Short mmCIF file of C-alpha atoms in Angstrom, two decimals:
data_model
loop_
_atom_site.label_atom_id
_atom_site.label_comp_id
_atom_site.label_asym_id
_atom_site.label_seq_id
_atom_site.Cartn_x
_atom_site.Cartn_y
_atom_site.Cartn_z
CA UNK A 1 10.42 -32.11 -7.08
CA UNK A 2 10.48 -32.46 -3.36
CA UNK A 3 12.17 -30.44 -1.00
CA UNK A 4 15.69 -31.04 0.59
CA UNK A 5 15.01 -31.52 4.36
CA UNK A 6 17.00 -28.69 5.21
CA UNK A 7 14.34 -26.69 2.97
CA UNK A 8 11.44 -28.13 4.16
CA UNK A 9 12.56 -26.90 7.69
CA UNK A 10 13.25 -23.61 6.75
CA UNK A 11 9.98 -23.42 5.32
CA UNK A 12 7.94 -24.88 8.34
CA UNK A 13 9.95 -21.82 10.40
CA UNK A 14 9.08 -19.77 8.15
CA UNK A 15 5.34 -20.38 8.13
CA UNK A 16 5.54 -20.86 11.92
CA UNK A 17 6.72 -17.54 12.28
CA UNK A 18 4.23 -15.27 9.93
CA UNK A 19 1.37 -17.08 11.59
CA UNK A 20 2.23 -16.03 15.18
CA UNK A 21 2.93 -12.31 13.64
CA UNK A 22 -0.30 -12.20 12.14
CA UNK A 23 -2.33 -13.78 15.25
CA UNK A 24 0.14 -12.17 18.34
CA UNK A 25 2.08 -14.14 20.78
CA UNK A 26 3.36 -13.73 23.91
CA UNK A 27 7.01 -13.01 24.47
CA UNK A 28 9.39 -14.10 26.69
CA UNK A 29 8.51 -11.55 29.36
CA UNK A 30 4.91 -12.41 28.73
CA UNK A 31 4.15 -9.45 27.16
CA UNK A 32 1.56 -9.69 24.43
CA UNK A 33 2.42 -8.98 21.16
CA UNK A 34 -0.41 -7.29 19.23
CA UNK A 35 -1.48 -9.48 15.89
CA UNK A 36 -1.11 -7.99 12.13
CA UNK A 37 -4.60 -8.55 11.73
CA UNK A 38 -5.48 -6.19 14.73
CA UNK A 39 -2.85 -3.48 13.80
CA UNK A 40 -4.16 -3.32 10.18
CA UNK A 41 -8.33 -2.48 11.72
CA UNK A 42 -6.40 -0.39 13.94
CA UNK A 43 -4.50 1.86 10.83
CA UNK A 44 -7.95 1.39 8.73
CA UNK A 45 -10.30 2.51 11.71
CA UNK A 46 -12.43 -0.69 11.92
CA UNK A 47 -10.88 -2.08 15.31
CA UNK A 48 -13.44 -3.50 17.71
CA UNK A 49 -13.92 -1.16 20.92
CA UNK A 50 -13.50 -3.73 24.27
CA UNK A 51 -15.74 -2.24 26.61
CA UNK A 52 -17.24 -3.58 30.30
CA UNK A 53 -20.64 -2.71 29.54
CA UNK A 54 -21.49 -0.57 31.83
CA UNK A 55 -21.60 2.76 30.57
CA UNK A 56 -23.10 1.30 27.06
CA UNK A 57 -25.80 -1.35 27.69
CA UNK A 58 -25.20 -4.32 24.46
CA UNK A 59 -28.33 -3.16 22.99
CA UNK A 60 -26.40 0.11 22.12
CA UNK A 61 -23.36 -0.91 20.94
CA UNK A 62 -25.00 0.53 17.26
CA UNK A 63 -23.74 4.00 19.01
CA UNK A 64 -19.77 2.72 18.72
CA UNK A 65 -17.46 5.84 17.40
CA UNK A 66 -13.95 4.57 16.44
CA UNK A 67 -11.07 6.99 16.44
CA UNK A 68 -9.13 6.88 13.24
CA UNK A 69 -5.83 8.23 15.07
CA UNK A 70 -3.16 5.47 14.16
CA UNK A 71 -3.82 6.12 10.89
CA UNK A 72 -3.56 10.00 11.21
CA UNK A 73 0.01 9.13 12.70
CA UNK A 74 0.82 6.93 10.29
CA UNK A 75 -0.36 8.78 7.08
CA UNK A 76 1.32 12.34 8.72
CA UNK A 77 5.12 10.55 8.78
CA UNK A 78 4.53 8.05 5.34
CA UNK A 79 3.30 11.41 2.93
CA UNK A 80 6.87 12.93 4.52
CA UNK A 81 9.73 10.08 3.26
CA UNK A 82 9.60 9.98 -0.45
CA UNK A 83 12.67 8.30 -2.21
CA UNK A 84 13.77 10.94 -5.13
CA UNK A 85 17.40 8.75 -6.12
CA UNK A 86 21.00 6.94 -5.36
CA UNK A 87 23.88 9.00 -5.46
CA UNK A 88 27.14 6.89 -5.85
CA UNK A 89 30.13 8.78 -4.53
CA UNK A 90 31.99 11.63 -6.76
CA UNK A 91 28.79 11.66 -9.03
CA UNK A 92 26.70 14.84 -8.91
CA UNK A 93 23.28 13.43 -9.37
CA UNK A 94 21.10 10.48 -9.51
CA UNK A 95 22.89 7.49 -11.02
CA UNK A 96 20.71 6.90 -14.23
CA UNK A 97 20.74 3.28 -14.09
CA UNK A 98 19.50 2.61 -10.63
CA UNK A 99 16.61 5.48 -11.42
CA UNK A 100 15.21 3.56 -14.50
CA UNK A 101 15.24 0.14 -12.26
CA UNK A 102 13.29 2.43 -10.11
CA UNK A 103 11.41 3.86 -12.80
CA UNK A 104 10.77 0.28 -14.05
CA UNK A 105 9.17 -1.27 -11.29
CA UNK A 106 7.17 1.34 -10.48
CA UNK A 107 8.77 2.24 -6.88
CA UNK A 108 7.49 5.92 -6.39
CA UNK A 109 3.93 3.86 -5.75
CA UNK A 110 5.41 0.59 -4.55
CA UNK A 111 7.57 2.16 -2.53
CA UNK A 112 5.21 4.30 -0.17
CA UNK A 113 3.26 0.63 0.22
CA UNK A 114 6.46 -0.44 1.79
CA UNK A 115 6.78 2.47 4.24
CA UNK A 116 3.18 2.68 5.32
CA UNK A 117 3.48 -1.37 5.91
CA UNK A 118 6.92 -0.64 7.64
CA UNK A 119 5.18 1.72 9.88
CA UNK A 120 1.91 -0.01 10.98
CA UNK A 121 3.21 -3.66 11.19
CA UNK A 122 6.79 -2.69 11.83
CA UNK A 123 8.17 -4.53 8.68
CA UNK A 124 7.93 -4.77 5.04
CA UNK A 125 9.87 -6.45 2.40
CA UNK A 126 11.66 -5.80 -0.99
CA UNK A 127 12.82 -8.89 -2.77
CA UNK A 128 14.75 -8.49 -5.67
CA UNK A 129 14.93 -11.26 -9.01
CA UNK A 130 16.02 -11.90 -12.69
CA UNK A 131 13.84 -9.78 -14.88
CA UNK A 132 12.89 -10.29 -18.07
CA UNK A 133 15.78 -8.06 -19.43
CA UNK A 134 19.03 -8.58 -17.12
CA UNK A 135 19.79 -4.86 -17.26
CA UNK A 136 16.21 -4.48 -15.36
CA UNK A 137 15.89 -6.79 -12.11
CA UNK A 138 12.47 -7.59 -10.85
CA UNK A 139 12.03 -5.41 -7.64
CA UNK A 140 8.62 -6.32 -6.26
CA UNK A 141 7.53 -4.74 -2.49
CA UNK A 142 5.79 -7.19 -0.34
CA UNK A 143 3.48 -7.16 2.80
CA UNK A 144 4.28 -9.01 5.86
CA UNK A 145 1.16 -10.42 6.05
CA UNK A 146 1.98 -12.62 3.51
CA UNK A 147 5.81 -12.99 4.26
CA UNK A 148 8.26 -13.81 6.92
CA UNK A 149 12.20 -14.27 7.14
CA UNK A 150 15.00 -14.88 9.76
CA UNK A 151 17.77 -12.84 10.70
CA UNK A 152 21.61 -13.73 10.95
CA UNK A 153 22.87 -11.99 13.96
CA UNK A 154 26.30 -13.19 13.04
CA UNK A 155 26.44 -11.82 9.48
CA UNK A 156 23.70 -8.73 9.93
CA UNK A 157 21.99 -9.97 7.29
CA UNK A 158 18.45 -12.37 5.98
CA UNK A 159 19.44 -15.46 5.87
CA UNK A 160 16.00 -16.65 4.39
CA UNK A 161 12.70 -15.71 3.81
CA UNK A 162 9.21 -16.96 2.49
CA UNK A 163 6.01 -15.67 0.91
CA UNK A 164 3.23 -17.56 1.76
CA UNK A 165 -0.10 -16.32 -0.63
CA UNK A 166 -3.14 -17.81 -2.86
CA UNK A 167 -3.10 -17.69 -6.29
CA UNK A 168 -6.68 -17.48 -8.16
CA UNK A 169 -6.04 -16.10 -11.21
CA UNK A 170 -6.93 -19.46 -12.99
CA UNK A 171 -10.72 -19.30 -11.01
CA UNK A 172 -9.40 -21.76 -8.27
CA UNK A 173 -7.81 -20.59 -5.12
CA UNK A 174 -4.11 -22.43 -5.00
CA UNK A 175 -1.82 -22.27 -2.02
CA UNK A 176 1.56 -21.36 -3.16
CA UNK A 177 4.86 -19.97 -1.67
CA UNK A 178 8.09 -18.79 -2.54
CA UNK A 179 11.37 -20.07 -0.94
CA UNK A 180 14.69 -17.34 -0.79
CA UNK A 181 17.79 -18.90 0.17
CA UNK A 182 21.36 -17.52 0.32
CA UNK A 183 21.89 -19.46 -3.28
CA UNK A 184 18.55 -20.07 -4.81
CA UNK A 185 14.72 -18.92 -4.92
CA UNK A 186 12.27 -21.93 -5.11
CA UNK A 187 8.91 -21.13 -6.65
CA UNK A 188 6.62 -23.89 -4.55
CA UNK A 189 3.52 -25.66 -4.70
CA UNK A 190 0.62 -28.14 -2.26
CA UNK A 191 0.80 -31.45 -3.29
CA UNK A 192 -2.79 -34.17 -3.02
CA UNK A 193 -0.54 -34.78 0.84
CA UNK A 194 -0.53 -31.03 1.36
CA UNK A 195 2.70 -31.20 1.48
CA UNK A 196 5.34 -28.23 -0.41
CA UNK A 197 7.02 -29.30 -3.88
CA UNK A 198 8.80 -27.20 -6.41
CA UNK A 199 6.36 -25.50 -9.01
CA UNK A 200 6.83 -27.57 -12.28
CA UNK A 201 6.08 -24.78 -14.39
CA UNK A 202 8.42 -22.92 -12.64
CA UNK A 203 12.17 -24.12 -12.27
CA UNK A 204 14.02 -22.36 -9.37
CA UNK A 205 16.62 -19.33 -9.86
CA UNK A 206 19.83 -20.84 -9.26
CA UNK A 207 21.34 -17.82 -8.49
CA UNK A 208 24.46 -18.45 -6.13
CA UNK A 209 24.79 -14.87 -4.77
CA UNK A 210 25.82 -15.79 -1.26
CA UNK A 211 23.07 -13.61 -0.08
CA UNK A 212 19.04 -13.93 0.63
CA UNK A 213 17.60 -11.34 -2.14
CA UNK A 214 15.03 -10.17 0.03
CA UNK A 215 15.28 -7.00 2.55
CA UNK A 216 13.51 -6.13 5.20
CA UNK A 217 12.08 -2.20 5.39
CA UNK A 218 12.44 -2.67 9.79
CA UNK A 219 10.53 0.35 11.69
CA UNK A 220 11.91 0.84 15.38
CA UNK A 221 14.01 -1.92 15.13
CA UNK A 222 16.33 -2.22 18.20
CA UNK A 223 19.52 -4.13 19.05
CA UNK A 224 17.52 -6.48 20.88
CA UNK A 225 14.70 -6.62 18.29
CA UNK A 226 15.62 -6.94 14.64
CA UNK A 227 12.30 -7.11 13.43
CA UNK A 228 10.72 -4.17 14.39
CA UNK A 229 7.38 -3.05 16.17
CA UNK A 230 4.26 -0.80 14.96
CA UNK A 231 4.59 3.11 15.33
CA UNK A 232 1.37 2.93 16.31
CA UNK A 233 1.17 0.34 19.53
CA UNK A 234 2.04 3.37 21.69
CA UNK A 235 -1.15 4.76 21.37
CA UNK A 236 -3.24 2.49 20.61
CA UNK A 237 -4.67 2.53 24.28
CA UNK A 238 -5.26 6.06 24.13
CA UNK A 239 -7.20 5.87 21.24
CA UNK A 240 -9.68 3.09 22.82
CA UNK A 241 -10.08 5.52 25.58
CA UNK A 242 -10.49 8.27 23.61
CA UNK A 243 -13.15 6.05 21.57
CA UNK A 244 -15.48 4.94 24.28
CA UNK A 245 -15.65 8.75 25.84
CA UNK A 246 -16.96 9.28 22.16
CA UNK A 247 -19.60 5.84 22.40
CA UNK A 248 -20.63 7.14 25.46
CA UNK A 249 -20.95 11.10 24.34
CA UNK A 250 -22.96 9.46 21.52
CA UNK A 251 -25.15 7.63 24.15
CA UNK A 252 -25.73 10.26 25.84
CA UNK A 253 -26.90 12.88 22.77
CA UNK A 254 -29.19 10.05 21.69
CA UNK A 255 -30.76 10.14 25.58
CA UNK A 256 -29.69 13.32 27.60
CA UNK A 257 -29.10 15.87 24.91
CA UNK A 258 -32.80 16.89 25.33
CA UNK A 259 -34.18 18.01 28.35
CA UNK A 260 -36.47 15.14 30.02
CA UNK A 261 -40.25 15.62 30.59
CA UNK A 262 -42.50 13.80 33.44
CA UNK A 263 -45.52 13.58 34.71
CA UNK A 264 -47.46 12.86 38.14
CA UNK A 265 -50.84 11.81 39.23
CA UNK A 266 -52.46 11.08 35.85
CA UNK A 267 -54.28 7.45 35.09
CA UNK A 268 -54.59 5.22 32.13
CA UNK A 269 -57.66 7.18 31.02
CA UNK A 270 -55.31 10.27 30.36
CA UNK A 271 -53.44 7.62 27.66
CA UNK A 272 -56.55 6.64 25.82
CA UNK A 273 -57.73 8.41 22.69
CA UNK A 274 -60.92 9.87 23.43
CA UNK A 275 -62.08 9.34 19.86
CA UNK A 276 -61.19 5.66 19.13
CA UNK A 277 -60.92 5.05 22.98
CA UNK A 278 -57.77 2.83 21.53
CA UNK A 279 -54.46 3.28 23.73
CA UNK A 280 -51.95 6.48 21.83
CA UNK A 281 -48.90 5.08 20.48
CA UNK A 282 -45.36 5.77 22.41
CA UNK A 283 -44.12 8.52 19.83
CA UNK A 284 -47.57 9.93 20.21
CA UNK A 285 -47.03 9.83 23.68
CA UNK A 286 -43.53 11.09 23.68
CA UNK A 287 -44.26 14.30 21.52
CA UNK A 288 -47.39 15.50 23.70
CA UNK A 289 -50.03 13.86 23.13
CA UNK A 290 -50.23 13.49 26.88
CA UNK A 291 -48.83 16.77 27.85
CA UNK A 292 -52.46 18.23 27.75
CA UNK A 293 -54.89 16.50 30.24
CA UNK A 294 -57.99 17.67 32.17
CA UNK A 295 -56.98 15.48 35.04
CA UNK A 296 -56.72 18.08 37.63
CA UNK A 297 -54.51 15.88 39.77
CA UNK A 298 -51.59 15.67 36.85
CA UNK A 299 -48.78 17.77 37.21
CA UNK A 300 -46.07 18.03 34.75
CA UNK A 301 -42.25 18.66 35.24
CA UNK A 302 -38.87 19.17 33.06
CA UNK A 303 -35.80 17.38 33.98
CA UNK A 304 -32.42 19.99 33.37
CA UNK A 305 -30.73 18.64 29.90
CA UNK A 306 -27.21 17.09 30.28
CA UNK A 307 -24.23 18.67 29.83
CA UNK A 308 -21.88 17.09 27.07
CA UNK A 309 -18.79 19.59 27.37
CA UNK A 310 -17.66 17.10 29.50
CA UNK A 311 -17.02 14.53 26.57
CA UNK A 312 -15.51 17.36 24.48
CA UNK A 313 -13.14 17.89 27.18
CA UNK A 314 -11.79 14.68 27.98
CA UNK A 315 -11.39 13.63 24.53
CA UNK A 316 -9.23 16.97 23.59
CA UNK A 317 -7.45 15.67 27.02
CA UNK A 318 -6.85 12.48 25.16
CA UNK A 319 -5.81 14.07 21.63
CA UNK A 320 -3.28 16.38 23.58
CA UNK A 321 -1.99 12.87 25.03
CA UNK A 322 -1.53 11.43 21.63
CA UNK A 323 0.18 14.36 20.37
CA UNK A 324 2.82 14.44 23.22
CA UNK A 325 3.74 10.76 22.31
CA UNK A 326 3.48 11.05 18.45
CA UNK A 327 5.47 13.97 18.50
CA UNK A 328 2.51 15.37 15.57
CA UNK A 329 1.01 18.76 16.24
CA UNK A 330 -2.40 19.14 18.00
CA UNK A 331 -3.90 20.05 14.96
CA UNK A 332 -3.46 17.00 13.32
CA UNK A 333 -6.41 15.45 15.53
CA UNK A 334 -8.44 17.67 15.25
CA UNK A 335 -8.11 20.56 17.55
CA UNK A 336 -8.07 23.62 16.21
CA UNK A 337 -6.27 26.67 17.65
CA UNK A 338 -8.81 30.29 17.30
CA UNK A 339 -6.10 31.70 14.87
CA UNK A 340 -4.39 29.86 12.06
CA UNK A 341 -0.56 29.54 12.85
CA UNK A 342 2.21 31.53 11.02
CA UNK A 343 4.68 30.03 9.15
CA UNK A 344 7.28 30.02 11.77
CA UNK A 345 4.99 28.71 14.05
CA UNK A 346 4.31 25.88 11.56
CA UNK A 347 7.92 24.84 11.62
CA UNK A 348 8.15 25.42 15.15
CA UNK A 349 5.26 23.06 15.74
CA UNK A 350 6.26 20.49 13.49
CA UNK A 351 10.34 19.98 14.24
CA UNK A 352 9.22 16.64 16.37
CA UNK A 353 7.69 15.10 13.29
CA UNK A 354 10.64 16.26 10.81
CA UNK A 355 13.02 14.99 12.63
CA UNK A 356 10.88 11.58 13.29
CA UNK A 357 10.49 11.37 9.24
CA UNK A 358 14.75 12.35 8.87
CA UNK A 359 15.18 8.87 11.38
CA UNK A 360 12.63 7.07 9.12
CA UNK A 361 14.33 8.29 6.21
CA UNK A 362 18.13 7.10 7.67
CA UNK A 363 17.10 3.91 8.56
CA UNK A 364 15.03 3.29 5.56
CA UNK A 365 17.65 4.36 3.20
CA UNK A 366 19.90 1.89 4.32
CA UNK A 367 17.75 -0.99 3.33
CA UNK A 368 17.10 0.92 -0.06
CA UNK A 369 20.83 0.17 -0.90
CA UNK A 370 21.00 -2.99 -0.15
CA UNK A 371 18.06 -3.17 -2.47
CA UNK A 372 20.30 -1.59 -5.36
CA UNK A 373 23.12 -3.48 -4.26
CA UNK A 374 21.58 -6.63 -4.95
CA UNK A 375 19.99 -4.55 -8.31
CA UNK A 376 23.79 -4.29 -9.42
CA UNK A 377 24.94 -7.82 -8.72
CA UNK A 378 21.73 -8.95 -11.01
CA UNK A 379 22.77 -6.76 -13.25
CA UNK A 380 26.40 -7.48 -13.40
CA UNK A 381 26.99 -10.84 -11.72
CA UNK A 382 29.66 -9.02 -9.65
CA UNK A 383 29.55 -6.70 -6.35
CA UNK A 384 30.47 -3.20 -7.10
CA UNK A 385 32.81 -1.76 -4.34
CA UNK A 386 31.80 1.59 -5.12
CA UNK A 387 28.10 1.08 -3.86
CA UNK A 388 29.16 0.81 -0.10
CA UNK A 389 29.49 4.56 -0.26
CA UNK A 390 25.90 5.21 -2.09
CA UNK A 391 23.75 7.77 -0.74
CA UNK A 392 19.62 7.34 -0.75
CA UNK A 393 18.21 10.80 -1.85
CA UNK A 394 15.18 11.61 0.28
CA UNK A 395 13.01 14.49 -0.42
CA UNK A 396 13.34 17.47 1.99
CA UNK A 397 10.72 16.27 5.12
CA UNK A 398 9.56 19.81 6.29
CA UNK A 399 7.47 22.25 5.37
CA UNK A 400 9.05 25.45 4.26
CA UNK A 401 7.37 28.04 2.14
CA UNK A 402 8.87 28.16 -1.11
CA UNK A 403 10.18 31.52 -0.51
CA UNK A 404 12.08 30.69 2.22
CA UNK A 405 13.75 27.71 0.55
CA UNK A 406 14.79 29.74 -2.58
CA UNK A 407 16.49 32.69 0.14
CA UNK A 408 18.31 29.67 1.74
CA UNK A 409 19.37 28.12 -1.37
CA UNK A 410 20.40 31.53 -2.89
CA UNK A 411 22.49 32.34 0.10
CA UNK A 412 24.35 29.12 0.10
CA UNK A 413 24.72 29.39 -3.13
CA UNK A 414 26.04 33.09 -3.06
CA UNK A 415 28.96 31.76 0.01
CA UNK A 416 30.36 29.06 -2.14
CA UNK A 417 28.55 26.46 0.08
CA UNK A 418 26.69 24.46 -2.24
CA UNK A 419 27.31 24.42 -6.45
CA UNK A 420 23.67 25.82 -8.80
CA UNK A 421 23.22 22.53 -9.23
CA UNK A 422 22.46 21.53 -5.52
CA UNK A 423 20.74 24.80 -4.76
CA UNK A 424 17.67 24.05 -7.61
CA UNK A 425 17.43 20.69 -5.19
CA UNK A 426 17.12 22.51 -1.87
CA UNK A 427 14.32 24.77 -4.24
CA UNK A 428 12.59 21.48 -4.76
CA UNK A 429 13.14 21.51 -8.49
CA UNK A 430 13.58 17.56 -9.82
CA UNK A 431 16.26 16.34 -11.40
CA UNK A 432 14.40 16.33 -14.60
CA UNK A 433 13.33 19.94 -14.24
CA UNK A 434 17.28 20.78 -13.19
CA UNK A 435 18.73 19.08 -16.56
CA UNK A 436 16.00 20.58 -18.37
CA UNK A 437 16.66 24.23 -17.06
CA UNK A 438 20.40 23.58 -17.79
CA UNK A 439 19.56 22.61 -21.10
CA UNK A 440 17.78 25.78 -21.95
CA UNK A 441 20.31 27.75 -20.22
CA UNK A 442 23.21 26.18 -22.47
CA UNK A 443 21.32 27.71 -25.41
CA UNK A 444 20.91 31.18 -23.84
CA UNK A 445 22.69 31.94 -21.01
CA UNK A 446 21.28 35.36 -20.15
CA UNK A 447 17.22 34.74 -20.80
CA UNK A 448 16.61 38.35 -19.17
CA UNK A 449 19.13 39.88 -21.31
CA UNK A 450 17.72 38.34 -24.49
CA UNK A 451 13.99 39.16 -23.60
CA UNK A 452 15.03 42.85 -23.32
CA UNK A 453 16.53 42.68 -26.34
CA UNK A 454 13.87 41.21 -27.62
CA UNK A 455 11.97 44.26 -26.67
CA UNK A 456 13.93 46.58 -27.80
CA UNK A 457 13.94 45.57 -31.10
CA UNK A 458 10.12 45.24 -31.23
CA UNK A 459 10.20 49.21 -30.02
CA UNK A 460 12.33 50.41 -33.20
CA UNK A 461 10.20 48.48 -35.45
CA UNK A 462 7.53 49.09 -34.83
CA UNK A 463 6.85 52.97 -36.26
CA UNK A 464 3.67 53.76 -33.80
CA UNK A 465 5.77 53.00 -30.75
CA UNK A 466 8.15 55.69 -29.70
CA UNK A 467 11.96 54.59 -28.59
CA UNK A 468 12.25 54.35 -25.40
CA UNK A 469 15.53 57.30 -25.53
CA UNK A 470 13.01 60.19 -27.13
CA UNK A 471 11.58 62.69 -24.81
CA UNK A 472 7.95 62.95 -24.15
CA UNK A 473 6.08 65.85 -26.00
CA UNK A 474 5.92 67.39 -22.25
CA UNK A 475 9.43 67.50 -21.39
CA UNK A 476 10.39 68.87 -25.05
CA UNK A 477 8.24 71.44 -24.30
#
């Protein structure tokens, strides 16, 4: 089945649209936009160095040390934002249902995809679907590599989106895409013309929400940029410069490191092998075959060896750079202080990237429930009024030593500030672990008190072991 033409122009948008992501453009201020494909060597640390050749001869280019810092950057705020739950309002944990869609479509993995696609290409996408059982939606997380969509400024909202990706898993590559509209999702298929049609084997979801079911996970979005740019492009320069002090340190060890020998006044006699009378071979040359003569003109000199502090120096210049912009502490790249820092010093040092992962975590969340949103209108057919108020649970971002989280909790706790329940959270305990340990605690609400007991009752029956109330031998005497 063909396309409508109001589809098929969608679509050509669409496709329009992820190819100039994933090759760059030039905006309208003819800036240039950085392609996905360059972003993702730049996060995996296989870019290709630009360099004019001077320092680093072409023949040497085998000497090329990349800098793996946008990934550093990356990897330091993704391992920081991990969705734990959705709290609807006036309920004191986790709504179950919306953790065992989570559960179900494996989203503690799928979900750190999103955020570390988020952060190097500046978007990501969850699209949501009709599972197999309606009370479990299909909640896939896709790359933007393979997907684009179009944003509403009037309603706030996708208005569409497509996935564009081959399919081999019958042995034959075959183009295919996926349509989402505001009322239907069209599974679609290349035609002998190349031209899109609807998948036979797969009829489209008619499924009339009003809404596009697919959500965009936006990093750095601003209000004059809804689809977000790279954490990484701010550094990206300094980590080519930072590279080719590297290339040419490496340069340098391979041809300076070693003090440099010459010689003066000797002939072609003093390079012959006096046995074979055959010329010596360069590496017999270069480790002193020559450096012995009877040529009493030859004289024989050492050049001083270079000094390559210089490269150490500029690239620690560089990493202190990179950690001013990031906001990630020094030793993240790399440099290492003489003494190891304290723990207050570690919290100190790290309240940039904290409160980096907290912004992360804010804007994040509120694409997470739209996600369940659209989970609950799958599941229900209707829009739940109550989820405009849901709260995305994030896992505590910093770094505090478990000690120190238990003496904040416990104080809270002790000033009527937060309930038992929300003080084994700001432990760290799960919400398995908390139901678990309330469990046991129904069934024996003093556990000390019952192990001394315990005890005591092991002392009087046992005959060899004394109670605890008789007086030693020593003081009866």
């Amino acid at each position: 089945m063909s396309l409508s033409p109001e589809e098929a122009e969608t679509l050509k948008r669409l496709k329009a649209r992820l190819d100039a992501s994933t090759q760059g453009s030039v905006d309208a201020q003819g800036r240039r936009r950085m392609g996905f494909s360059v972003l993702d060597s730049y996060y995996n640390g296989v870019q290709v160095l630009e360099q004019l050749g001077l320092a680093v001869p072409d023949d040497l280019r085998k000497f090329v040390t990349i800098v793996a810092w946008p990934g550093t950057q990356v990897d330091a705020i993704e391992e920081r934002c991990d969705v734990e739950g959705f709290r609807l309002p006036g309920e004191p944990e986790a709504d179950k249902g919306l953790s065992e869609v989570w559960q179900a479509n494996d989203l503690d993995d799928e979900s750190q995809m999103g955020h570390t696609d988020s952060l190097v290409f500046g978007r990501s996408y969850v699209c949501v679907g009709s599972g197999e059982v309606p009370e479990l939606p299909l909640v896939t997380v896709e790359s933007p590599l393979e997907m684009a969509h179009e944003w509403s400024p009037r309603e706030r909202d996708t208005s569409a989106a497509a996935r564009f990706y081959t399919d081999d898993s019958g042995g034959t590559a075959v183009p295919r895409a996926t349509l989402y509209t505001r009322d239907a999702t069209l599974w679609l298929a290349q035609n002998d013309k190349k031209e899109w049609v609807e998948d036979p084997d797969l009829p489209r979801d008619d499924h009339n929400l009003g809404r596009c079911p697919v959500v965009p996970l936006i990093n750095r979005g601003r209000s004059h940029d809804r689809y977000g740019s790279s954490e990484m492009s701010r550094i990206i320069t300094l980590t080519d410069a930072a590279a080719r002090a590297l290339t040419n340190a490496q340069v340098a060890t391979e041809v300076m490191a070693l003090p440099q020998r010459h010689a003066a006044g000797m002939s072609s006699a003093d390079f012959t092998d006096p046995v074979t009378d055959e010329m010596v071979t360069k590496w017999e040359t270069y480790f002193g075959a020559v450096w012995a003569t009877s040529n009493p003109d030859a004289k024989f000199g050492q050049f001083s060896a270079a000094d390559l502090g210089n490269f150490e120096r500029i690239v620690s210049h560089y990493a202190q750079l990179v950690a001013g912009v990031t906001g990630l502490p020094l030793r993240y790249f790399g440099q290492l202080a003489a003494n190891p820092p304290s723990a207050e010093g570690i919290r100190a040092d790290e309240a940039r990237l904290v409160k980096t992962c907290e912004r992360k975590s804010r804007s994040w969340g509120a694409s997470w429930e739209r996600v369940m949103r659209l989970v609950r209108i799958f599941q229900t057919g209707a829009d739940d009024p109550k989820l405009a108020s849901m709260e995305t649970l994030w896992r505590d971002p910093a770094t505090p030593t478990r000690a120190q989280a238990a003496d904040s909790a416990s104080k809270l706790f002790a000033q009527g500030i937060s309930t038992k329940r929300q003080a084994s959270r700001d432990v760290g305990f799960s919400f398995v672990q908390i139901a678990n340990m309330e469990m046991e605690y129904a069934e024996n609400p003093d556990p000390v008190g019952l192990l001394a007991s315990e005890l005591r009752n092991a002392d009087r029956s046992d005959p060899e072991v004394a109670p605890s109330s008789a007086p030693s031998p020593d003081v009866a005497a």
